[in-house]
Amino acid sequence: MWPWTHLAFGYLLVSLLWRLRARRLDGTAAVAAAVGTQFPDLVDKPLAWALGVLPAGRSLTHSVLVATVVSAVVLYVARRRSHPDSGLAFVVGYASHLAGDAIPKLPAGEFDSLTFLLWPLLPLPEYDGSGPVVANLAEVLAAPAAYLLASPGRLAFLVVVLALWSADGFPGVAGIGRYLTRHTGRRTD
């Protein structure tokens, strides 16, 4: 799953959870969810591909074992700092990332490729390395419209999530704008 797909899937789940809780999703929680959706790749891929300290780009923080510990720590710290919603949003975003990496393998019965979820208790699946990922990413970024239009489901999913984000009032955008203004001295509007 690409970073933007992880982001969209995680936002969908967080937004729906907040609706079930009859709560309004604020900007801080939305940003925490966004960070959670990217967290496993932000840790594992550089440590594996650039530094060589992990065996694969889906290993340490893609493991449910590590995710459980990280999630417990995040929830504890967020609660202690009076931001429990942000902690929960991060955890839901993080869990959505793992689910997003696993779900596409299920219909084909590719259960052997899901062993990363229980690493290091189970061996990692065989990966091709970062080369194919980087080449595929370059193709997608070179022609994003072709990527979106190649799959009606992909485009429909994006439209639904963008509509939901709009209905939620685009949480997170204003806070990022304020942060940039504060740290660059430039207005963002």
JSON list of C-alpha atoms in Angstrom, two decimals:
[
{"chain": "A", "resi": 1, "resn": "MET", "atom": "CA", "xyz": [0.00, 0.00, 0.00]},
{"chain": "A", "resi": 2, "resn": "TRP", "atom": "CA", "xyz": [1.29, 3.46, -0.87]},
{"chain": "A", "resi": 3, "resn": "PRO", "atom": "CA", "xyz": [1.68, 6.15, 1.84]},
{"chain": "A", "resi": 4, "resn": "TRP", "atom": "CA", "xyz": [-1.34, 8.11, 0.60]},
{"chain": "A", "resi": 5, "resn": "THR", "atom": "CA", "xyz": [-3.48, 4.96, 0.62]},
{"chain": "A", "resi": 6, "resn": "HIS", "atom": "CA", "xyz": [-2.40, 4.21, 4.19]},
{"chain": "A", "resi": 7, "resn": "LEU", "atom": "CA", "xyz": [-3.30, 7.81, 5.06]},
{"chain": "A", "resi": 8, "resn": "ALA", "atom": "CA", "xyz": [-6.73, 7.61, 3.41]},
{"chain": "A", "resi": 9, "resn": "PHE", "atom": "CA", "xyz": [-7.57, 4.21, 4.93]},
{"chain": "A", "resi": 10, "resn": "GLY", "atom": "CA", "xyz": [-6.48, 5.33, 8.38]},
{"chain": "A", "resi": 11, "resn": "TYR", "atom": "CA", "xyz": [-8.39, 8.60, 8.12]},
{"chain": "A", "resi": 12, "resn": "LEU", "atom": "CA", "xyz": [-11.51, 6.71, 7.07]},
{"chain": "A", "resi": 13, "resn": "LEU", "atom": "CA", "xyz": [-11.31, 4.46, 10.14]},
{"chain": "A", "resi": 14, "resn": "VAL", "atom": "CA", "xyz": [-10.52, 7.30, 12.57]},
{"chain": "A", "resi": 15, "resn": "SER", "atom": "CA", "xyz": [-13.28, 9.51, 11.20]},
{"chain": "A", "resi": 16, "resn": "LEU", "atom": "CA", "xyz": [-15.83, 6.69, 11.42]},
{"chain": "A", "resi": 17, "resn": "LEU", "atom": "CA", "xyz": [-14.73, 5.85, 14.97]},
{"chain": "A", "resi": 18, "resn": "TRP", "atom": "CA", "xyz": [-15.11, 9.48, 16.00]},
{"chain": "A", "resi": 19, "resn": "ARG", "atom": "CA", "xyz": [-18.59, 9.54, 14.45]},
{"chain": "A", "resi": 20, "resn": "LEU", "atom": "CA", "xyz": [-19.51, 6.38, 16.40]},
{"chain": "A", "resi": 21, "resn": "ARG", "atom": "CA", "xyz": [-18.27, 8.09, 19.55]},
{"chain": "A", "resi": 22, "resn": "ALA", "atom": "CA", "xyz": [-20.37, 11.19, 18.66]},
{"chain": "A", "resi": 23, "resn": "ARG", "atom": "CA", "xyz": [-17.20, 13.29, 18.82]},
{"chain": "A", "resi": 24, "resn": "ARG", "atom": "CA", "xyz": [-15.79, 15.90, 16.49]},
{"chain": "A", "resi": 25, "resn": "LEU", "atom": "CA", "xyz": [-12.36, 15.00, 15.14]},
{"chain": "A", "resi": 26, "resn": "ASP", "atom": "CA", "xyz": [-10.04, 17.87, 15.99]},
{"chain": "A", "resi": 27, "resn": "GLY", "atom": "CA", "xyz": [-6.90, 18.86, 14.13]},
{"chain": "A", "resi": 28, "resn": "THR", "atom": "CA", "xyz": [-4.46, 17.47, 16.67]},
{"chain": "A", "resi": 29, "resn": "ALA", "atom": "CA", "xyz": [-6.09, 14.04, 16.61]},
{"chain": "A", "resi": 30, "resn": "ALA", "atom": "CA", "xyz": [-6.25, 14.12, 12.80]},
{"chain": "A", "resi": 31, "resn": "VAL", "atom": "CA", "xyz": [-2.52, 14.85, 12.58]},
{"chain": "A", "resi": 32, "resn": "ALA", "atom": "CA", "xyz": [-1.80, 12.14, 15.17]},
{"chain": "A", "resi": 33, "resn": "ALA", "atom": "CA", "xyz": [-3.80, 9.69, 13.05]},
{"chain": "A", "resi": 34, "resn": "ALA", "atom": "CA", "xyz": [-1.85, 10.74, 9.95]},
{"chain": "A", "resi": 35, "resn": "VAL", "atom": "CA", "xyz": [1.46, 10.16, 11.74]},
{"chain": "A", "resi": 36, "resn": "GLY", "atom": "CA", "xyz": [0.20, 6.78, 12.98]},
{"chain": "A", "resi": 37, "resn": "THR", "atom": "CA", "xyz": [-0.68, 5.70, 9.44]},
{"chain": "A", "resi": 38, "resn": "GLN", "atom": "CA", "xyz": [2.90, 6.36, 8.31]},
{"chain": "A", "resi": 39, "resn": "PHE", "atom": "CA", "xyz": [4.79, 5.37, 11.46]},
{"chain": "A", "resi": 40, "resn": "PRO", "atom": "CA", "xyz": [5.72, 1.77, 10.58]},
{"chain": "A", "resi": 41, "resn": "ASP", "atom": "CA", "xyz": [7.19, 2.77, 7.20]},
{"chain": "A", "resi": 42, "resn": "LEU", "atom": "CA", "xyz": [8.92, 5.85, 8.63]},
{"chain": "A", "resi": 43, "resn": "VAL", "atom": "CA", "xyz": [10.77, 3.59, 11.06]},
{"chain": "A", "resi": 44, "resn": "ASP", "atom": "CA", "xyz": [11.29, 0.29, 9.24]},
{"chain": "A", "resi": 45, "resn": "LYS", "atom": "CA", "xyz": [12.11, 1.38, 5.70]},
{"chain": "A", "resi": 46, "resn": "PRO", "atom": "CA", "xyz": [14.97, 3.79, 6.50]},
{"chain": "A", "resi": 47, "resn": "LEU", "atom": "CA", "xyz": [16.41, 1.42, 9.10]},
{"chain": "A", "resi": 48, "resn": "ALA", "atom": "CA", "xyz": [16.32, -1.47, 6.62]},
{"chain": "A", "resi": 49, "resn": "TRP", "atom": "CA", "xyz": [17.03, 0.19, 3.28]},
{"chain": "A", "resi": 50, "resn": "ALA", "atom": "CA", "xyz": [19.34, 3.07, 4.22]},
{"chain": "A", "resi": 51, "resn": "LEU", "atom": "CA", "xyz": [21.05, 1.91, 7.39]},
{"chain": "A", "resi": 52, "resn": "GLY", "atom": "CA", "xyz": [20.81, -1.87, 7.08]},
{"chain": "A", "resi": 53, "resn": "VAL", "atom": "CA", "xyz": [20.03, -2.39, 10.77]},
{"chain": "A", "resi": 54, "resn": "LEU", "atom": "CA", "xyz": [16.70, -4.16, 10.13]},
{"chain": "A", "resi": 55, "resn": "PRO", "atom": "CA", "xyz": [16.28, -7.21, 7.92]},
{"chain": "A", "resi": 56, "resn": "ALA", "atom": "CA", "xyz": [13.42, -5.74, 5.84]},
{"chain": "A", "resi": 57, "resn": "GLY", "atom": "CA", "xyz": [11.24, -2.68, 5.32]},
{"chain": "A", "resi": 58, "resn": "ARG", "atom": "CA", "xyz": [8.41, -4.58, 6.98]},
{"chain": "A", "resi": 59, "resn": "SER", "atom": "CA", "xyz": [9.82, -5.92, 10.20]},
{"chain": "A", "resi": 60, "resn": "LEU", "atom": "CA", "xyz": [10.16, -4.20, 13.58]},
{"chain": "A", "resi": 61, "resn": "THR", "atom": "CA", "xyz": [7.27, -1.72, 13.73]},
{"chain": "A", "resi": 62, "resn": "HIS", "atom": "CA", "xyz": [5.16, -3.83, 11.35]},
{"chain": "A", "resi": 63, "resn": "SER", "atom": "CA", "xyz": [5.06, -6.54, 14.02]},
{"chain": "A", "resi": 64, "resn": "VAL", "atom": "CA", "xyz": [1.88, -6.72, 16.09]},
{"chain": "A", "resi": 65, "resn": "LEU", "atom": "CA", "xyz": [4.12, -7.45, 19.07]},
{"chain": "A", "resi": 66, "resn": "VAL", "atom": "CA", "xyz": [5.96, -4.13, 18.76]},
{"chain": "A", "resi": 67, "resn": "ALA", "atom": "CA", "xyz": [2.79, -2.30, 17.74]},
{"chain": "A", "resi": 68, "resn": "THR", "atom": "CA", "xyz": [1.13, -3.40, 20.98]},
{"chain": "A", "resi": 69, "resn": "VAL", "atom": "CA", "xyz": [3.98, -2.00, 23.08]},
{"chain": "A", "resi": 70, "resn": "VAL", "atom": "CA", "xyz": [4.24, 1.24, 21.08]},
{"chain": "A", "resi": 71, "resn": "SER", "atom": "CA", "xyz": [0.46, 1.70, 21.24]},
{"chain": "A", "resi": 72, "resn": "ALA", "atom": "CA", "xyz": [0.38, 1.18, 25.00]},
{"chain": "A", "resi": 73, "resn": "VAL", "atom": "CA", "xyz": [3.16, 3.74, 25.50]},
{"chain": "A", "resi": 74, "resn": "VAL", "atom": "CA", "xyz": [1.48, 6.27, 23.19]},
{"chain": "A", "resi": 75, "resn": "LEU", "atom": "CA", "xyz": [-1.89, 5.86, 24.93]},
{"chain": "A", "resi": 76, "resn": "TYR", "atom": "CA", "xyz": [-0.25, 6.24, 28.35]},
{"chain": "A", "resi": 77, "resn": "VAL", "atom": "CA", "xyz": [1.74, 9.35, 27.40]},
{"chain": "A", "resi": 78, "resn": "ALA", "atom": "CA", "xyz": [-1.21, 10.93, 25.59]},
{"chain": "A", "resi": 79, "resn": "ARG", "atom": "CA", "xyz": [-3.47, 10.36, 28.59]},
{"chain": "A", "resi": 80, "resn": "ARG", "atom": "CA", "xyz": [-0.85, 11.79, 30.98]},
{"chain": "A", "resi": 81, "resn": "ARG", "atom": "CA", "xyz": [-0.54, 14.89, 28.79]},
{"chain": "A", "resi": 82, "resn": "SER", "atom": "CA", "xyz": [-4.32, 15.30, 28.58]},
{"chain": "A", "resi": 83, "resn": "HIS", "atom": "CA", "xyz": [-4.54, 14.33, 24.90]},
{"chain": "A", "resi": 84, "resn": "PRO", "atom": "CA", "xyz": [-6.23, 10.91, 25.01]},
{"chain": "A", "resi": 85, "resn": "ASP", "atom": "CA", "xyz": [-8.01, 11.46, 21.68]},
{"chain": "A", "resi": 86, "resn": "SER", "atom": "CA", "xyz": [-4.70, 12.11, 19.95]},
{"chain": "A", "resi": 87, "resn": "GLY", "atom": "CA", "xyz": [-3.25, 8.94, 21.43]},
{"chain": "A", "resi": 88, "resn": "LEU", "atom": "CA", "xyz": [-6.24, 6.91, 20.30]},
{"chain": "A", "resi": 89, "resn": "ALA", "atom": "CA", "xyz": [-6.11, 8.46, 16.82]},
{"chain": "A", "resi": 90, "resn": "PHE", "atom": "CA", "xyz": [-2.41, 7.57, 16.50]},
{"chain": "A", "resi": 91, "resn": "VAL", "atom": "CA", "xyz": [-3.09, 3.98, 17.59]},
{"chain": "A", "resi": 92, "resn": "VAL", "atom": "CA", "xyz": [-6.01, 3.57, 15.15]},
{"chain": "A", "resi": 93, "resn": "GLY", "atom": "CA", "xyz": [-3.85, 5.03, 12.37]},
{"chain": "A", "resi": 94, "resn": "TYR", "atom": "CA", "xyz": [-1.00, 2.68, 13.28]},
{"chain": "A", "resi": 95, "resn": "ALA", "atom": "CA", "xyz": [-3.31, -0.36, 13.38]},
{"chain": "A", "resi": 96, "resn": "SER", "atom": "CA", "xyz": [-4.82, 0.66, 10.04]},
{"chain": "A", "resi": 97, "resn": "HIS", "atom": "CA", "xyz": [-1.34, 0.58, 8.51]},
{"chain": "A", "resi": 98, "resn": "LEU", "atom": "CA", "xyz": [-0.80, -3.02, 9.60]},
{"chain": "A", "resi": 99, "resn": "ALA", "atom": "CA", "xyz": [-4.28, -3.99, 8.43]},
{"chain": "A", "resi": 100, "resn": "GLY", "atom": "CA", "xyz": [-3.71, -2.19, 5.14]},
{"chain": "A", "resi": 101, "resn": "ASP", "atom": "CA", "xyz": [-0.54, -4.18, 4.52]},
{"chain": "A", "resi": 102, "resn": "ALA", "atom": "CA", "xyz": [-2.25, -7.47, 5.44]},
{"chain": "A", "resi": 103, "resn": "ILE", "atom": "CA", "xyz": [-5.76, -7.25, 3.94]},
{"chain": "A", "resi": 104, "resn": "PRO", "atom": "CA", "xyz": [-4.71, -7.35, 0.25]},
{"chain": "A", "resi": 105, "resn": "LYS", "atom": "CA", "xyz": [-2.95, -10.70, 0.87]},
{"chain": "A", "resi": 106, "resn": "LEU", "atom": "CA", "xyz": [-6.02, -12.42, 2.35]},
{"chain": "A", "resi": 107, "resn": "PRO", "atom": "CA", "xyz": [-8.22, -12.95, -0.75]},
{"chain": "A", "resi": 108, "resn": "ALA", "atom": "CA", "xyz": [-5.39, -14.75, -2.55]},
{"chain": "A", "resi": 109, "resn": "GLY", "atom": "CA", "xyz": [-4.63, -16.83, 0.54]},
{"chain": "A", "resi": 110, "resn": "GLU", "atom": "CA", "xyz": [-1.07, -15.47, 0.73]},
{"chain": "A", "resi": 111, "resn": "PHE", "atom": "CA", "xyz": [-0.81, -16.19, 4.45]},
{"chain": "A", "resi": 112, "resn": "ASP", "atom": "CA", "xyz": [2.93, -16.90, 4.25]},
{"chain": "A", "resi": 113, "resn": "SER", "atom": "CA", "xyz": [3.48, -13.27, 3.29]},
{"chain": "A", "resi": 114, "resn": "LEU", "atom": "CA", "xyz": [1.86, -12.12, 6.56]},
{"chain": "A", "resi": 115, "resn": "THR", "atom": "CA", "xyz": [4.54, -13.49, 8.89]},
{"chain": "A", "resi": 116, "resn": "PHE", "atom": "CA", "xyz": [5.94, -9.96, 9.28]},
{"chain": "A", "resi": 117, "resn": "LEU", "atom": "CA", "xyz": [2.99, -9.36, 11.63]},
{"chain": "A", "resi": 118, "resn": "LEU", "atom": "CA", "xyz": [4.54, -11.75, 14.17]},
{"chain": "A", "resi": 119, "resn": "TRP", "atom": "CA", "xyz": [8.22, -10.99, 13.59]},
{"chain": "A", "resi": 120, "resn": "PRO", "atom": "CA", "xyz": [10.55, -11.98, 15.27]},
{"chain": "A", "resi": 121, "resn": "LEU", "atom": "CA", "xyz": [8.52, -15.00, 16.42]},
{"chain": "A", "resi": 122, "resn": "LEU", "atom": "CA", "xyz": [8.01, -15.98, 12.77]},
{"chain": "A", "resi": 123, "resn": "PRO", "atom": "CA", "xyz": [10.53, -15.51, 9.95]},
{"chain": "A", "resi": 124, "resn": "LEU", "atom": "CA", "xyz": [9.98, -12.63, 7.57]},
{"chain": "A", "resi": 125, "resn": "PRO", "atom": "CA", "xyz": [8.64, -13.36, 4.10]},
{"chain": "A", "resi": 126, "resn": "GLU", "atom": "CA", "xyz": [11.04, -13.05, 1.18]},
{"chain": "A", "resi": 127, "resn": "TYR", "atom": "CA", "xyz": [11.13, -9.50, -0.20]},
{"chain": "A", "resi": 128, "resn": "ASP", "atom": "CA", "xyz": [12.59, -8.15, -3.43]},
{"chain": "A", "resi": 129, "resn": "GLY", "atom": "CA", "xyz": [14.23, -5.24, -1.58]},
{"chain": "A", "resi": 130, "resn": "SER", "atom": "CA", "xyz": [13.64, -1.55, -2.15]},
{"chain": "A", "resi": 131, "resn": "GLY", "atom": "CA", "xyz": [14.42, -1.48, -5.89]},
{"chain": "A", "resi": 132, "resn": "PRO", "atom": "CA", "xyz": [10.99, -2.46, -7.24]},
{"chain": "A", "resi": 133, "resn": "VAL", "atom": "CA", "xyz": [9.24, -0.20, -4.73]},
{"chain": "A", "resi": 134, "resn": "VAL", "atom": "CA", "xyz": [11.28, 2.84, -5.73]},
{"chain": "A", "resi": 135, "resn": "ALA", "atom": "CA", "xyz": [10.78, 2.14, -9.44]},
{"chain": "A", "resi": 136, "resn": "ASN", "atom": "CA", "xyz": [7.02, 1.66, -8.98]},
{"chain": "A", "resi": 137, "resn": "LEU", "atom": "CA", "xyz": [6.79, 4.84, -6.92]},
{"chain": "A", "resi": 138, "resn": "ALA", "atom": "CA", "xyz": [8.58, 6.78, -9.65]},
{"chain": "A", "resi": 139, "resn": "GLU", "atom": "CA", "xyz": [6.02, 5.51, -12.19]},
{"chain": "A", "resi": 140, "resn": "VAL", "atom": "CA", "xyz": [3.08, 6.51, -10.01]},
{"chain": "A", "resi": 141, "resn": "LEU", "atom": "CA", "xyz": [4.48, 9.97, -9.30]},
{"chain": "A", "resi": 142, "resn": "ALA", "atom": "CA", "xyz": [5.26, 10.52, -12.98]},
{"chain": "A", "resi": 143, "resn": "ALA", "atom": "CA", "xyz": [1.64, 9.86, -13.98]},
{"chain": "A", "resi": 144, "resn": "PRO", "atom": "CA", "xyz": [-0.68, 10.19, -10.97]},
{"chain": "A", "resi": 145, "resn": "ALA", "atom": "CA", "xyz": [-3.82, 10.53, -13.11]},
{"chain": "A", "resi": 146, "resn": "ALA", "atom": "CA", "xyz": [-3.05, 7.25, -14.89]},
{"chain": "A", "resi": 147, "resn": "TYR", "atom": "CA", "xyz": [-2.53, 5.59, -11.51]},
{"chain": "A", "resi": 148, "resn": "LEU", "atom": "CA", "xyz": [-5.90, 6.82, -10.21]},
{"chain": "A", "resi": 149, "resn": "LEU", "atom": "CA", "xyz": [-7.82, 6.09, -13.39]},
{"chain": "A", "resi": 150, "resn": "ALA", "atom": "CA", "xyz": [-6.36, 2.58, -13.76]},
{"chain": "A", "resi": 151, "resn": "SER", "atom": "CA", "xyz": [-8.66, 1.40, -10.97]},
{"chain": "A", "resi": 152, "resn": "PRO", "atom": "CA", "xyz": [-12.20, 2.75, -10.60]},
{"chain": "A", "resi": 153, "resn": "GLY", "atom": "CA", "xyz": [-12.24, 1.41, -7.03]},
{"chain": "A", "resi": 154, "resn": "ARG", "atom": "CA", "xyz": [-9.08, 3.34, -6.17]},
{"chain": "A", "resi": 155, "resn": "LEU", "atom": "CA", "xyz": [-10.54, 6.56, -7.52]},
{"chain": "A", "resi": 156, "resn": "ALA", "atom": "CA", "xyz": [-13.89, 5.97, -5.77]},
{"chain": "A", "resi": 157, "resn": "PHE", "atom": "CA", "xyz": [-12.11, 5.29, -2.48]},
{"chain": "A", "resi": 158, "resn": "LEU", "atom": "CA", "xyz": [-10.16, 8.53, -2.79]},
{"chain": "A", "resi": 159, "resn": "VAL", "atom": "CA", "xyz": [-13.32, 10.51, -3.58]},
{"chain": "A", "resi": 160, "resn": "VAL", "atom": "CA", "xyz": [-15.17, 9.00, -0.58]},
{"chain": "A", "resi": 161, "resn": "VAL", "atom": "CA", "xyz": [-12.32, 9.76, 1.83]},
{"chain": "A", "resi": 162, "resn": "LEU", "atom": "CA", "xyz": [-11.90, 13.31, 0.50]},
{"chain": "A", "resi": 163, "resn": "ALA", "atom": "CA", "xyz": [-15.67, 13.87, 0.86]},
{"chain": "A", "resi": 164, "resn": "LEU", "atom": "CA", "xyz": [-15.51, 12.57, 4.43]},
{"chain": "A", "resi": 165, "resn": "TRP", "atom": "CA", "xyz": [-12.53, 14.80, 5.24]},
{"chain": "A", "resi": 166, "resn": "SER", "atom": "CA", "xyz": [-14.45, 17.75, 3.79]},
{"chain": "A", "resi": 167, "resn": "ALA", "atom": "CA", "xyz": [-17.54, 16.87, 5.84]},
{"chain": "A", "resi": 168, "resn": "ASP", "atom": "CA", "xyz": [-15.30, 16.75, 8.93]},
{"chain": "A", "resi": 169, "resn": "GLY", "atom": "CA", "xyz": [-14.09, 20.29, 8.15]},
{"chain": "A", "resi": 170, "resn": "PHE", "atom": "CA", "xyz": [-10.60, 19.32, 6.90]},
{"chain": "A", "resi": 171, "resn": "PRO", "atom": "CA", "xyz": [-9.20, 18.72, 10.42]},
{"chain": "A", "resi": 172, "resn": "GLY", "atom": "CA", "xyz": [-5.46, 19.16, 10.68]},
{"chain": "A", "resi": 173, "resn": "VAL", "atom": "CA", "xyz": [-5.04, 21.70, 7.89]},
{"chain": "A", "resi": 174, "resn": "ALA", "atom": "CA", "xyz": [-5.42, 24.81, 10.07]},
{"chain": "A", "resi": 175, "resn": "GLY", "atom": "CA", "xyz": [-3.01, 23.50, 12.69]},
{"chain": "A", "resi": 176, "resn": "ILE", "atom": "CA", "xyz": [-0.36, 22.73, 10.11]},
{"chain": "A", "resi": 177, "resn": "GLY", "atom": "CA", "xyz": [-0.83, 26.23, 8.66]},
{"chain": "A", "resi": 178, "resn": "ARG", "atom": "CA", "xyz": [-0.37, 27.79, 12.11]},
{"chain": "A", "resi": 179, "resn": "TYR", "atom": "CA", "xyz": [2.71, 25.66, 12.72]},
{"chain": "A", "resi": 180, "resn": "LEU", "atom": "CA", "xyz": [4.28, 26.72, 9.41]},
{"chain": "A", "resi": 181, "resn": "THR", "atom": "CA", "xyz": [3.47, 30.38, 10.07]},
{"chain": "A", "resi": 182, "resn": "ARG", "atom": "CA", "xyz": [5.00, 30.20, 13.55]},
{"chain": "A", "resi": 183, "resn": "HIS", "atom": "CA", "xyz": [8.17, 28.46, 12.38]},
{"chain": "A", "resi": 184, "resn": "THR", "atom": "CA", "xyz": [8.79, 30.14, 9.03]},
{"chain": "A", "resi": 185, "resn": "GLY", "atom": "CA", "xyz": [7.39, 33.61, 9.71]},
{"chain": "A", "resi": 186, "resn": "ARG", "atom": "CA", "xyz": [5.32, 33.35, 6.52]},
{"chain": "A", "resi": 187, "resn": "ARG", "atom": "CA", "xyz": [1.56, 33.26, 6.33]},
{"chain": "A", "resi": 188, "resn": "THR", "atom": "CA", "xyz": [0.10, 30.23, 4.59]},
{"chain": "A", "resi": 189, "resn": "ASP", "atom": "CA", "xyz": [-3.26, 31.66, 3.46]}
]
